[in-house]
Coordinates of C-alpha atoms in Angstrom, one line a residue:
Chain A
M1 CA 18.6 25.4 -38.5
K2 CA 20.3 27.6 -36.0
A3 CA 17.3 27.7 -33.6
K4 CA 17.4 23.9 -33.7
T5 CA 21.0 23.7 -32.5
I6 CA 20.2 26.1 -29.7
K7 CA 17.3 24.1 -28.6
K8 CA 19.4 20.9 -28.7
N9 CA 22.1 22.6 -26.6
I10 CA 19.6 23.6 -24.0
A11 CA 18.2 20.1 -23.9
L12 CA 21.8 18.8 -23.5
I13 CA 22.5 21.2 -20.6
I14 CA 19.3 20.1 -18.7
L15 CA 20.2 16.5 -19.3
I16 CA 23.7 16.9 -18.0
I17 CA 22.4 18.7 -14.9
G18 CA 19.9 15.9 -14.4
A19 CA 22.5 13.2 -14.9
L20 CA 24.8 14.9 -12.4
I21 CA 22.0 14.9 -9.9
S22 CA 21.4 11.3 -10.3
F23 CA 25.1 10.6 -10.1
I24 CA 25.9 12.7 -7.0
P25 CA 24.6 10.1 -4.5
F26 CA 27.0 7.6 -5.9
F27 CA 29.8 10.0 -5.5
W28 CA 28.8 10.6 -1.9
L29 CA 28.6 6.9 -1.2
I30 CA 32.2 6.2 -2.3
R31 CA 33.5 9.4 -0.8
S32 CA 32.0 8.6 2.6
S33 CA 33.1 5.0 2.4
L34 CA 36.8 6.1 2.2
M35 CA 36.7 8.5 5.3
T36 CA 37.6 7.9 8.9
N37 CA 34.9 7.9 11.5
V38 CA 36.1 11.3 12.6
E39 CA 36.4 12.9 9.2
I40 CA 32.9 11.9 8.2
F41 CA 31.4 14.0 11.1
E42 CA 33.5 17.1 10.5
F43 CA 31.7 20.4 9.9
P44 CA 31.3 21.8 7.3
P45 CA 31.4 18.4 5.4
K46 CA 34.4 17.9 3.1
L47 CA 34.0 17.1 -0.5
L48 CA 36.8 14.5 -0.5
P49 CA 38.6 12.6 2.2
E50 CA 42.1 13.8 3.1
K51 CA 43.4 10.2 2.8
F52 CA 41.6 7.3 1.2
I53 CA 40.9 4.8 3.9
W54 CA 40.7 1.6 1.8
S55 CA 40.9 -0.4 4.9
N56 CA 37.2 0.3 5.6
Y57 CA 36.5 -2.2 3.0
I58 CA 38.6 -4.8 4.8
E59 CA 37.1 -3.9 8.2
I60 CA 33.5 -4.6 7.2
F61 CA 34.5 -8.1 6.3
S62 CA 35.9 -8.7 9.8
I63 CA 33.1 -7.1 11.9
I64 CA 30.4 -9.1 10.2
D65 CA 30.6 -12.2 8.1
F66 CA 30.1 -10.4 4.8
G67 CA 31.9 -13.1 2.8
L68 CA 29.4 -15.7 4.0
Y69 CA 26.5 -13.4 3.1
V70 CA 27.9 -13.0 -0.4
K71 CA 28.2 -16.8 -0.6
N72 CA 24.6 -17.3 0.6
T73 CA 23.3 -14.8 -1.9
L74 CA 25.0 -16.7 -4.7
Y75 CA 23.6 -19.9 -3.4
I76 CA 20.1 -18.6 -3.9
L77 CA 20.9 -16.8 -7.1
I78 CA 22.2 -19.7 -9.2
P79 CA 19.2 -22.1 -8.9
C80 CA 16.9 -19.0 -9.4
L81 CA 18.7 -18.2 -12.6
I82 CA 18.5 -21.7 -13.9
G83 CA 14.8 -22.1 -13.0
T84 CA 13.6 -18.7 -14.3
V85 CA 15.4 -18.8 -17.6
F86 CA 14.6 -22.4 -18.4
T87 CA 10.9 -22.4 -17.4
S88 CA 10.2 -19.0 -18.9
C89 CA 11.4 -20.4 -22.2
L90 CA 9.1 -23.4 -22.0
C91 CA 6.1 -21.2 -21.2
G92 CA 7.0 -18.5 -23.7
Y93 CA 7.1 -21.2 -26.4
A94 CA 3.8 -22.7 -25.4
F95 CA 2.0 -19.4 -25.3
A96 CA 3.5 -18.1 -28.5
R97 CA 3.5 -21.1 -30.7
L98 CA 1.3 -24.0 -29.6
R99 CA -2.5 -24.0 -29.8
F100 CA -4.3 -25.6 -26.9
P101 CA -7.8 -25.1 -25.5
G102 CA -7.9 -22.3 -22.9
R103 CA -4.6 -20.9 -23.9
N104 CA -5.7 -17.2 -24.0
I105 CA -7.5 -17.5 -20.7
W106 CA -4.4 -18.9 -19.0
F107 CA -2.2 -16.3 -20.6
G108 CA -4.5 -13.5 -19.6
A109 CA -4.7 -14.7 -16.0
I110 CA -0.9 -15.0 -15.8
I111 CA -0.5 -11.4 -17.2
A112 CA -3.2 -10.2 -14.7
T113 CA -1.1 -11.5 -11.8
M114 CA 1.4 -8.7 -12.6
M115 CA -1.1 -6.3 -11.2
L116 CA -1.7 -8.3 -8.0
P117 CA -0.2 -7.0 -4.8
P118 CA 2.1 -9.7 -3.4
A119 CA 0.8 -8.7 0.1
V120 CA -2.4 -10.7 -0.7
T121 CA -0.7 -14.0 -1.3
L122 CA 2.2 -13.4 1.2
I123 CA 0.5 -14.7 4.4
P124 CA -0.9 -18.0 3.1
T125 CA 2.3 -18.7 1.2
F126 CA 4.3 -18.0 4.4
M127 CA 1.9 -20.3 6.4
M128 CA 2.3 -23.0 3.8
W129 CA 6.1 -22.9 4.0
S130 CA 5.9 -22.9 7.7
K131 CA 3.7 -26.1 7.6
L132 CA 6.2 -27.7 5.2
G133 CA 9.2 -26.8 7.4
G134 CA 10.5 -24.3 4.8
I135 CA 11.2 -21.5 7.2
N136 CA 14.8 -20.7 7.6
T137 CA 15.7 -22.6 4.5
Y138 CA 16.3 -21.3 0.9
W139 CA 13.3 -23.3 -0.5
P140 CA 10.8 -20.5 -0.3
L141 CA 13.2 -18.2 -2.1
V142 CA 14.3 -20.6 -4.8
F143 CA 11.5 -23.0 -5.5
P144 CA 8.9 -20.4 -6.9
S145 CA 11.4 -19.4 -9.7
F146 CA 10.7 -22.8 -11.4
F147 CA 7.2 -21.8 -12.4
G148 CA 7.9 -19.6 -15.4
G149 CA 9.3 -16.7 -13.3
G150 CA 6.1 -14.7 -13.2
G151 CA 3.9 -12.8 -15.6
F152 CA 6.5 -10.3 -16.7
F153 CA 9.1 -12.9 -17.8
I154 CA 6.5 -15.1 -19.5
F155 CA 5.2 -12.1 -21.4
L156 CA 8.7 -11.1 -22.4
M157 CA 9.6 -14.6 -23.6
R158 CA 6.4 -14.9 -25.6
Q159 CA 7.2 -11.6 -27.4
F160 CA 10.6 -13.0 -28.4
F161 CA 9.1 -16.3 -29.7
L162 CA 6.5 -14.4 -31.6
N163 CA 9.2 -12.5 -33.5
I164 CA 10.7 -15.8 -34.9
P165 CA 9.2 -16.7 -38.3
K166 CA 6.7 -19.5 -37.9
E167 CA 7.8 -21.2 -41.1
L168 CA 10.8 -22.6 -39.2
D169 CA 8.7 -24.7 -36.9
E170 CA 6.3 -25.6 -39.7
S171 CA 8.9 -27.1 -42.0
A172 CA 10.5 -29.0 -39.1
L173 CA 7.1 -30.4 -38.2
I174 CA 6.6 -31.6 -41.8
D175 CA 10.0 -33.2 -41.6
G176 CA 8.7 -35.2 -38.7
A177 CA 10.3 -33.3 -35.8
S178 CA 8.6 -33.5 -32.4
Y179 CA 7.6 -30.3 -30.5
F180 CA 10.3 -30.9 -28.1
Q181 CA 12.9 -31.2 -30.9
I182 CA 11.6 -28.0 -32.5
F183 CA 11.9 -26.3 -29.2
T184 CA 15.4 -27.4 -28.2
K185 CA 17.1 -27.6 -31.7
I186 CA 15.5 -24.8 -33.6
L187 CA 14.0 -22.2 -31.3
L188 CA 16.1 -22.2 -28.2
P189 CA 19.3 -21.1 -30.0
L190 CA 17.3 -18.2 -31.5
V191 CA 16.0 -16.9 -28.2
K192 CA 19.4 -16.7 -26.6
P193 CA 19.2 -12.9 -26.4
A194 CA 15.9 -13.2 -24.5
M195 CA 17.4 -15.7 -22.1
L196 CA 20.1 -13.1 -21.4
V197 CA 17.6 -10.4 -20.8
I198 CA 15.7 -12.6 -18.3
G199 CA 19.0 -13.7 -16.8
F200 CA 20.1 -10.2 -16.1
F201 CA 16.8 -9.2 -14.7
T202 CA 16.7 -12.2 -12.5
F203 CA 20.2 -11.4 -11.2
T204 CA 19.1 -8.0 -10.1
N205 CA 15.8 -9.3 -8.6
V206 CA 17.6 -11.8 -6.4
W207 CA 20.6 -9.6 -5.6
N208 CA 18.2 -6.8 -4.5
D209 CA 15.5 -8.9 -2.8
F210 CA 15.0 -7.9 0.7
F211 CA 11.5 -8.8 1.7
G212 CA 11.7 -12.6 0.9
P213 CA 14.9 -13.1 3.0
L214 CA 13.6 -10.9 5.7
I215 CA 10.5 -13.0 6.4
Y216 CA 11.9 -16.5 5.6
L217 CA 15.4 -16.4 7.1
N218 CA 16.0 -16.2 10.8
D219 CA 19.4 -17.6 11.3
E220 CA 22.4 -15.3 10.8
S221 CA 24.4 -18.0 9.1
K222 CA 21.7 -18.1 6.4
F223 CA 21.5 -14.3 5.8
T224 CA 21.9 -12.7 2.4
L225 CA 23.8 -9.6 1.6
A226 CA 20.7 -7.4 2.0
L227 CA 20.0 -8.7 5.4
G228 CA 23.7 -8.4 6.4
L229 CA 23.6 -4.8 5.4
L230 CA 20.6 -4.3 7.5
Q231 CA 22.2 -6.0 10.5
L232 CA 25.2 -3.7 10.2
K233 CA 22.8 -0.8 10.3
G234 CA 21.4 -2.1 13.6
S235 CA 24.8 -2.6 15.3
Y236 CA 27.1 0.0 13.8
S237 CA 24.6 2.8 13.2
S238 CA 27.0 5.6 13.9
D239 CA 29.8 4.3 11.8
W240 CA 28.6 5.8 8.6
N241 CA 31.9 5.2 6.8
L242 CA 31.6 1.4 7.4
M243 CA 28.0 1.4 6.4
M244 CA 28.7 3.2 3.2
A245 CA 31.6 0.8 2.4
A246 CA 29.2 -2.1 3.0
A247 CA 26.5 -0.5 0.9
A248 CA 29.1 0.0 -1.9
V249 CA 30.0 -3.7 -1.7
M250 CA 26.4 -4.5 -2.5
V251 CA 26.0 -1.8 -5.1
I252 CA 29.2 -2.4 -7.1
P253 CA 28.4 -5.9 -8.4
A254 CA 24.9 -4.7 -9.4
V255 CA 26.4 -1.8 -11.3
L256 CA 29.0 -4.1 -12.9
I257 CA 26.4 -6.6 -14.0
F258 CA 24.4 -3.7 -15.4
F259 CA 27.3 -2.5 -17.5
I260 CA 28.0 -6.0 -18.8
G261 CA 24.4 -6.6 -19.7
Q262 CA 23.4 -3.0 -20.6
R263 CA 22.2 -3.8 -24.0
Y264 CA 19.9 -6.6 -22.7
F265 CA 18.5 -4.5 -19.9
I266 CA 17.6 -1.7 -22.2
E267 CA 16.1 -4.1 -24.7
G268 CA 13.9 -5.7 -22.0
I269 CA 12.7 -2.4 -20.7
S270 CA 11.9 -1.0 -24.2
L271 CA 9.9 -4.1 -24.9
T272 CA 7.8 -3.5 -21.8
G273 CA 6.4 -0.3 -23.2
I274 CA 5.2 -1.8 -26.4
K275 CA 2.7 -3.7 -24.3
G276 CA 0.3 -0.8 -24.3
Chain B
M1 CA -2.1 -23.8 -41.8
N2 CA 0.6 -26.3 -41.2
L3 CA -1.9 -29.1 -40.7
E4 CA -3.4 -28.7 -44.1
K5 CA 0.0 -28.4 -45.7
E6 CA 1.1 -31.6 -44.0
I7 CA -1.9 -33.5 -45.1
K8 CA -1.4 -32.3 -48.7
L9 CA 2.2 -33.4 -48.6
G10 CA 1.5 -36.5 -46.6
T11 CA 0.6 -39.9 -47.7
G12 CA -2.2 -38.7 -49.8
V13 CA -4.9 -40.9 -48.3
P14 CA -8.0 -40.0 -50.3
K15 CA -10.7 -40.8 -47.8
E16 CA -12.3 -37.9 -46.0
I17 CA -12.6 -39.7 -42.7
T18 CA -9.0 -40.6 -42.4
K19 CA -8.1 -37.0 -43.1
K20 CA -10.4 -35.7 -40.4
T21 CA -9.1 -38.1 -37.8
K22 CA -5.6 -37.2 -38.7
I23 CA -6.3 -33.5 -38.3
R24 CA -7.9 -34.3 -35.0
S25 CA -5.0 -36.3 -33.7
L26 CA -2.6 -33.7 -34.8
H27 CA -4.6 -31.0 -33.0
R28 CA -4.7 -33.2 -29.9
K29 CA -0.9 -33.8 -30.1
E30 CA -0.3 -30.0 -30.3
A31 CA -2.7 -29.4 -27.4
I32 CA -1.0 -31.9 -25.2
A33 CA 2.4 -30.5 -26.1
G34 CA 1.0 -27.0 -25.3
Y35 CA -0.1 -28.0 -21.8
I36 CA 3.1 -29.8 -21.1
F37 CA 5.2 -26.7 -22.1
A38 CA 2.9 -24.3 -20.3
L39 CA 2.6 -26.5 -17.2
P40 CA 5.1 -24.5 -15.0
A41 CA 3.2 -21.3 -15.6
I42 CA -0.2 -22.9 -15.1
L43 CA 0.9 -24.7 -11.9
G44 CA 2.5 -21.5 -10.7
L45 CA -0.6 -19.5 -11.3
L46 CA -2.6 -22.1 -9.2
L47 CA 0.0 -22.7 -6.6
W48 CA 1.3 -19.2 -6.0
T49 CA -1.6 -16.9 -6.9
I50 CA -5.1 -18.4 -7.0
G51 CA -4.6 -20.9 -4.2
P52 CA -3.1 -18.3 -1.8
M53 CA -5.6 -15.7 -2.7
I54 CA -8.5 -18.0 -1.8
A55 CA -6.7 -19.1 1.4
S56 CA -6.1 -15.5 2.3
L57 CA -9.7 -14.6 1.8
I58 CA -10.8 -17.5 4.1
M59 CA -8.1 -16.6 6.7
S60 CA -9.4 -13.1 6.8
F61 CA -12.6 -14.4 8.4
T62 CA -10.7 -16.2 11.2
N63 CA -8.5 -15.3 14.1
W64 CA -5.6 -17.4 12.8
K65 CA -2.3 -17.2 14.6
I66 CA 0.8 -19.3 13.7
I67 CA 0.3 -21.5 16.8
G68 CA -2.9 -22.7 18.5
A69 CA -6.4 -23.2 17.3
S70 CA -8.2 -20.8 15.0
E71 CA -11.8 -19.9 14.9
W72 CA -14.2 -18.5 12.4
V73 CA -15.0 -14.9 13.4
G74 CA -17.1 -13.7 10.5
F75 CA -16.6 -10.1 9.6
Q76 CA -15.1 -9.3 13.0
N77 CA -11.6 -8.5 11.6
Y78 CA -13.1 -6.1 9.0
V79 CA -15.2 -4.5 11.7
N80 CA -12.2 -4.1 13.9
I81 CA -10.1 -2.6 11.1
F82 CA -12.7 0.1 10.3
T83 CA -13.7 0.9 13.9
N84 CA -10.8 0.1 16.3
D85 CA -7.6 0.2 14.4
I86 CA -5.9 3.5 15.1
Y87 CA -3.2 2.8 12.5
F88 CA -5.5 1.8 9.7
K89 CA -6.8 5.3 8.6
K90 CA -3.4 6.9 9.2
S91 CA -1.6 4.3 7.1
L92 CA -4.2 4.5 4.4
W93 CA -3.8 8.3 4.2
V94 CA 0.0 8.1 4.2
T95 CA 0.0 5.4 1.5
F96 CA -2.3 7.4 -0.8
Y97 CA -0.3 10.5 -0.3
F98 CA 2.9 8.7 -1.1
A99 CA 1.5 6.7 -4.0
F100 CA -0.1 9.6 -5.8
G101 CA 2.8 12.0 -5.1
S102 CA 5.5 9.6 -6.1
T103 CA 3.7 8.3 -9.2
F104 CA 2.9 11.9 -10.4
F105 CA 6.5 13.2 -9.9
T106 CA 8.2 10.1 -11.2
L107 CA 6.1 10.1 -14.4
L108 CA 6.6 13.8 -14.9
S109 CA 10.3 13.7 -14.5
A110 CA 10.6 10.5 -16.5
L111 CA 8.6 12.1 -19.3
I112 CA 10.8 15.3 -19.3
V113 CA 14.0 13.2 -19.4
A114 CA 12.7 11.0 -22.2
L115 CA 11.5 14.0 -24.3
L116 CA 14.9 15.6 -23.9
M117 CA 16.8 12.4 -24.8
N118 CA 14.5 12.0 -27.8
M119 CA 15.8 15.3 -29.2
N120 CA 18.7 13.3 -30.7
V121 CA 21.2 15.0 -28.3
K122 CA 24.8 13.8 -28.4
G123 CA 25.6 10.9 -26.1
Q124 CA 22.1 9.5 -25.8
S125 CA 23.4 6.1 -24.7
V126 CA 25.5 7.7 -21.9
F127 CA 22.5 9.5 -20.6
R128 CA 20.4 6.4 -20.7
T129 CA 23.0 4.6 -18.6
M130 CA 23.4 7.5 -16.1
Y131 CA 19.6 7.9 -15.6
Y132 CA 19.1 4.1 -15.3
L133 CA 21.9 3.6 -12.8
P134 CA 19.9 4.5 -9.6
V135 CA 17.2 1.9 -10.6
I136 CA 19.6 -1.0 -10.2
V137 CA 20.8 0.0 -6.8
P138 CA 19.5 -2.6 -4.3
A139 CA 16.7 -1.1 -2.2
V140 CA 18.4 -1.7 1.1
A141 CA 21.6 -0.1 -0.1
S142 CA 19.9 2.9 -1.6
N143 CA 17.8 3.4 1.5
I144 CA 20.9 3.3 3.8
L145 CA 22.7 5.7 1.4
W146 CA 19.7 8.1 1.4
L147 CA 19.5 7.9 5.2
W148 CA 22.9 9.3 5.2
L149 CA 22.2 11.9 2.5
F150 CA 19.1 13.0 4.5
N151 CA 21.2 13.4 7.7
P152 CA 20.3 16.9 9.0
D153 CA 23.9 17.7 10.2
F154 CA 26.3 15.9 8.0
G155 CA 24.2 14.9 5.0
L156 CA 24.7 15.9 1.4
L157 CA 21.3 17.5 0.9
N158 CA 21.6 20.0 3.7
T159 CA 25.2 20.7 2.7
I160 CA 24.0 21.7 -0.7
L161 CA 21.1 23.8 0.7
D162 CA 23.5 25.5 3.0
F163 CA 26.0 26.1 0.2
L164 CA 23.2 27.7 -1.8
G165 CA 22.3 29.9 1.2
L166 CA 18.9 28.2 1.6
P167 CA 17.4 27.1 5.0
T168 CA 18.2 23.5 5.8
L169 CA 15.5 20.8 6.3
M170 CA 14.9 17.9 8.7
W171 CA 13.9 15.7 5.7
I172 CA 12.7 12.3 6.9
Y173 CA 13.0 13.3 10.5
D174 CA 10.1 15.8 10.4
E175 CA 6.5 14.8 10.1
S176 CA 5.7 17.3 7.4
T177 CA 8.7 16.6 5.1
A178 CA 9.0 12.8 5.6
I179 CA 6.8 11.8 2.7
P180 CA 8.1 14.5 0.3
S181 CA 11.6 13.3 1.1
L182 CA 10.6 9.7 0.2
I183 CA 9.0 11.0 -3.0
L184 CA 12.3 12.6 -3.8
L185 CA 14.0 9.3 -3.4
S186 CA 11.5 7.7 -5.8
V187 CA 12.1 10.4 -8.4
W188 CA 15.8 9.7 -8.2
S189 CA 15.2 6.3 -9.7
C190 CA 12.8 7.5 -12.5
G191 CA 15.2 6.2 -15.1
G192 CA 13.4 2.9 -15.7
T193 CA 10.1 4.7 -16.4
A194 CA 12.0 7.2 -18.6
L195 CA 13.4 4.4 -20.8
I196 CA 9.9 3.0 -21.3
F197 CA 8.7 6.5 -22.3
L198 CA 11.7 6.8 -24.6
A199 CA 10.8 3.6 -26.4
G200 CA 7.3 5.0 -26.8
L201 CA 8.5 8.3 -28.1
Q202 CA 10.5 6.6 -30.8
D203 CA 7.2 5.3 -32.2
V204 CA 5.9 8.8 -32.8
P205 CA 5.3 9.0 -36.5
K206 CA 7.7 11.5 -38.2
Q207 CA 5.3 12.3 -41.0
L208 CA 2.7 13.6 -38.5
L209 CA 5.3 15.9 -36.8
E210 CA 6.3 17.2 -40.2
A211 CA 2.6 17.7 -41.1
V212 CA 2.3 20.0 -38.1
D213 CA 5.4 21.9 -39.3
I214 CA 3.8 22.4 -42.8
D215 CA 0.6 23.6 -41.2
G216 CA 2.6 26.2 -39.3
G217 CA 2.3 24.6 -35.9
N218 CA 4.9 25.1 -33.2
V219 CA 6.6 22.8 -30.7
W220 CA 3.7 22.9 -28.3
H221 CA 1.2 21.9 -31.1
K222 CA 3.4 19.0 -32.0
F223 CA 3.7 17.9 -28.3
R224 CA 0.0 18.4 -27.5
Y225 CA -1.6 17.0 -30.7
V226 CA 0.9 14.4 -31.9
T227 CA 3.4 13.3 -29.2
I228 CA 1.0 13.0 -26.3
P229 CA -1.8 11.1 -28.1
T230 CA 0.8 8.6 -29.5
I231 CA 2.3 7.8 -26.2
T232 CA -0.9 7.6 -24.2
P233 CA -0.7 3.8 -24.1
V234 CA 2.7 4.1 -22.5
I235 CA 1.5 6.8 -20.0
F236 CA -1.4 4.4 -19.2
F237 CA 1.0 1.5 -18.6
N238 CA 3.4 3.5 -16.5
L239 CA 0.6 5.1 -14.5
I240 CA -0.9 1.7 -13.6
M241 CA 2.4 0.0 -12.8
G242 CA 3.6 3.1 -10.9
L243 CA 0.5 3.3 -8.7
I244 CA 0.4 -0.4 -8.0
G245 CA 4.1 -0.4 -7.0
A246 CA 3.8 2.7 -4.9
F247 CA 0.8 1.4 -3.0
Q248 CA 3.1 -1.4 -1.8
A249 CA 5.9 0.8 -0.4
F250 CA 7.5 -1.0 2.5
T251 CA 11.3 -1.0 2.5
Q252 CA 11.6 2.7 3.1
A253 CA 9.5 2.4 6.2
Y254 CA 11.3 -0.7 7.4
V255 CA 14.9 0.5 6.8
M256 CA 14.7 4.3 7.1
T257 CA 11.9 5.6 9.2
E258 CA 10.3 2.6 11.1
G259 CA 7.0 4.3 10.2
G260 CA 7.9 7.5 12.0
P261 CA 8.2 10.3 12.8
N262 CA 4.8 10.3 14.6
N263 CA 3.6 7.6 12.1
A264 CA 4.1 10.0 9.2
T265 CA 5.5 7.1 7.0
F266 CA 3.4 4.3 8.4
F267 CA 2.8 2.6 5.0
Y268 CA 0.0 0.2 4.6
V269 CA 2.2 -2.8 3.8
Y270 CA 4.3 -2.0 6.9
L271 CA 1.1 -2.2 8.9
I272 CA 0.3 -5.6 7.3
F273 CA 3.9 -6.8 8.0
R274 CA 3.7 -5.7 11.7
E275 CA 0.4 -7.4 12.3
A276 CA 1.4 -10.6 10.5
F277 CA 5.1 -11.1 11.5
L278 CA 5.5 -9.2 14.7
Q279 CA 2.1 -9.6 16.3
N280 CA 1.3 -13.0 14.7
N281 CA -2.3 -11.9 13.8
M282 CA -2.4 -13.8 10.5
G283 CA -6.2 -13.6 10.2
Y284 CA -6.3 -9.9 10.9
A285 CA -3.4 -9.2 8.5
S286 CA -5.1 -11.2 5.8
A287 CA -8.2 -9.0 6.1
L288 CA -5.9 -5.9 5.8
A289 CA -4.3 -7.4 2.7
W290 CA -7.6 -8.0 1.1
I291 CA -8.7 -4.4 1.7
L292 CA -5.5 -3.3 0.0
F293 CA -6.2 -5.7 -2.9
I294 CA -9.7 -4.3 -3.3
I295 CA -8.5 -0.7 -3.2
I296 CA -5.8 -1.4 -5.9
A297 CA -8.3 -3.3 -8.0
L298 CA -10.8 -0.5 -7.8
F299 CA -8.2 2.1 -8.8
T300 CA -7.0 -0.1 -11.7
L301 CA -10.5 -0.7 -12.9
F302 CA -11.2 3.1 -12.7
I303 CA -8.1 3.9 -14.8
F304 CA -9.0 1.1 -17.2
R305 CA -12.5 2.5 -17.6
S306 CA -11.3 6.1 -18.0
S307 CA -8.7 4.9 -20.5
K308 CA -11.3 4.7 -23.3
D309 CA -11.5 8.5 -23.1
W310 CA -7.8 9.3 -23.2
V311 CA -5.8 6.4 -24.5
H312 CA -5.3 6.2 -28.2
Y313 CA -4.3 2.9 -29.8
G314 CA -3.2 4.0 -33.2
G315 CA -3.3 1.1 -35.7
R316 CA -2.4 -1.4 -33.1
K317 CA -5.8 -2.2 -31.7

C-alpha cells in the first residue's frame, strides 16, 4: 500500500510541474500586458510589473477599432451557431434513426471528409464565392455552417441519438406521430446536452478562425478579432505590452466560455476517442 | 421491427397483399423522411467537398488565374512543380519534419500526461482543465504570445534558460531551431490529445490488470501487455488526426516566421497560399493542393493497412 502512495505522489508532482509549464505562458501574457513599453524591455526581465498599467487595455481600443472587430466576430458567430446546431441535429437524427437507401454510404463519405485537407477544396470554393460576389462579405464564413457542420459534428450528434432508446420513437410512430413530430417533440429535448457540446465547439471554431477571414475579408471595417490582432502586429510590432493586452482580450472570452462549458467540452472530446 | 408491430396492432387487414403494400409504403415514407433530414449533410458533401475536389483536379491542368482567360495546359503544372519550383522540395521537407516531429512529441507527452492522470491522483479535474487550457487559445493569439516568449532578448524562454545557467537560444530566429521551436509550441497544446487518451485509458479492463498482479507481473508488464494493446485504437485515431492536422500547418508560418529564416519554416500550405492568393496562380496552386492530398491519402492508407498488425479492437469489432 505504501509503495502505491509514493507512486501516486510522484505522479502528482510530475503533473503539477507539467501543469505549471502549460500555465506559465498565460502568466507571461497577463504580466506583459500590464507593463509600460519601457519596463517590458528592461534587462534582466522582471517577473511582475512595478505598477499595473490597466490603461493598456483601454489604449488598444483607441488605436484600432477593436470594438468593431468584436462586433463583427459576433455577427459571424451567431448565425454559425444557429446553423450548425440545428442542421447537425437534423442529420444526426437521420443517420442514427431513419433507414433510407444509401444511408451508410453517405455517412461513410461524410466521415471520410474529416480526413480531407481543406487545402484541396479551398481554391475552387474561393473561386465560386468570387464568381457569386461573396468576397468581402460574411456569406462564405456563415453559409457553409448550414450543412450539418461537417463530419465531426454529424458523427457526434449521431452518437448521441444512438444512445436514446429506440422504443421512444417506435411507440410514438404507432400512436401516429410523424417523423418530424418525433424529432421535435421527443428527441430534440433529449439531445440538448449534445446541442450544447456542438454549440461550445462552434463558438471556439468561429472565435479562433483565422484562415477563413484572412482570405475572404479585405475591408478593415469587416475584420474579425483574429484579423484585428494580426493588423496590430503589423503596425505596432514593438509595442509588446499592447499586443499582449490585445491577445488577452481575444483569449479571455475563449477561456471564460471554456470554463462555463467545461463539462460539455470534455464530454465531446471523450466521445471522439471512442470512435476507434 | 416497428413496422411489423404496427401491422399487428393495426387494422388487422387479413390480406397478404395489403400488408405488403403497407410495409412498402411505410418503408418509403421512412426513406423519404431520411433523405429530407439528411439533406443538409448530403448537399454539403456534394457542394463543399466532392464538387470542389473535382473542380480543383480540373483546375490543376489549367493555367487559371482570377482574371483573364485560362487554358488547358495538361501536366505542365505538375512538371513545373517537380522540376522548376525551388520552394516545392524545401517546403515538402520542412512539412514532413514538422508533421512527424510534432505528432510524435505531442502523442508522447499526451500519453504520459494521460497515464499520470489515470493513476487516480487528487484533483484530476483541475489537471484536465489546466492541460486543456492551451488548446482553446485562438491560434493567432497563441502565435503572437509565443513570438514574444521566443524573443531572444526579453522572452520568457531565454530568461528561464539564463536563470538555470544554460546557454540561450535563437528559437524561431535560427534556421536549425525554428522547427523544433514550433514543435514545442504544438506540444504545449497536447491537452486535447491527452483527454482523448484518458477516455481510452478508462476503458482498460480492471480484471486484466489484476490478473497481471496475480501472475506476479510488474507495472511495465501491465503497461506493455494490457494498457497499450487496449488503447491502440485511440493511438491509431490520434496518430492519423495528428498527422493530417500537422501536414496542414500554416498559421505559424504566416503569423510568426513568414516562412523564414532562410525558408526553414516554409510550410507546404503556406506555399499553396502564396501561389493562390498572392501570385494568383490558381491552376498551379490547385496542382500543389492535389499533390498534398495524394501524399496525405497515401500516408493514411499506409497507417490503415499497417493497423491490422498493431491495432486491437477488443470486443468492439
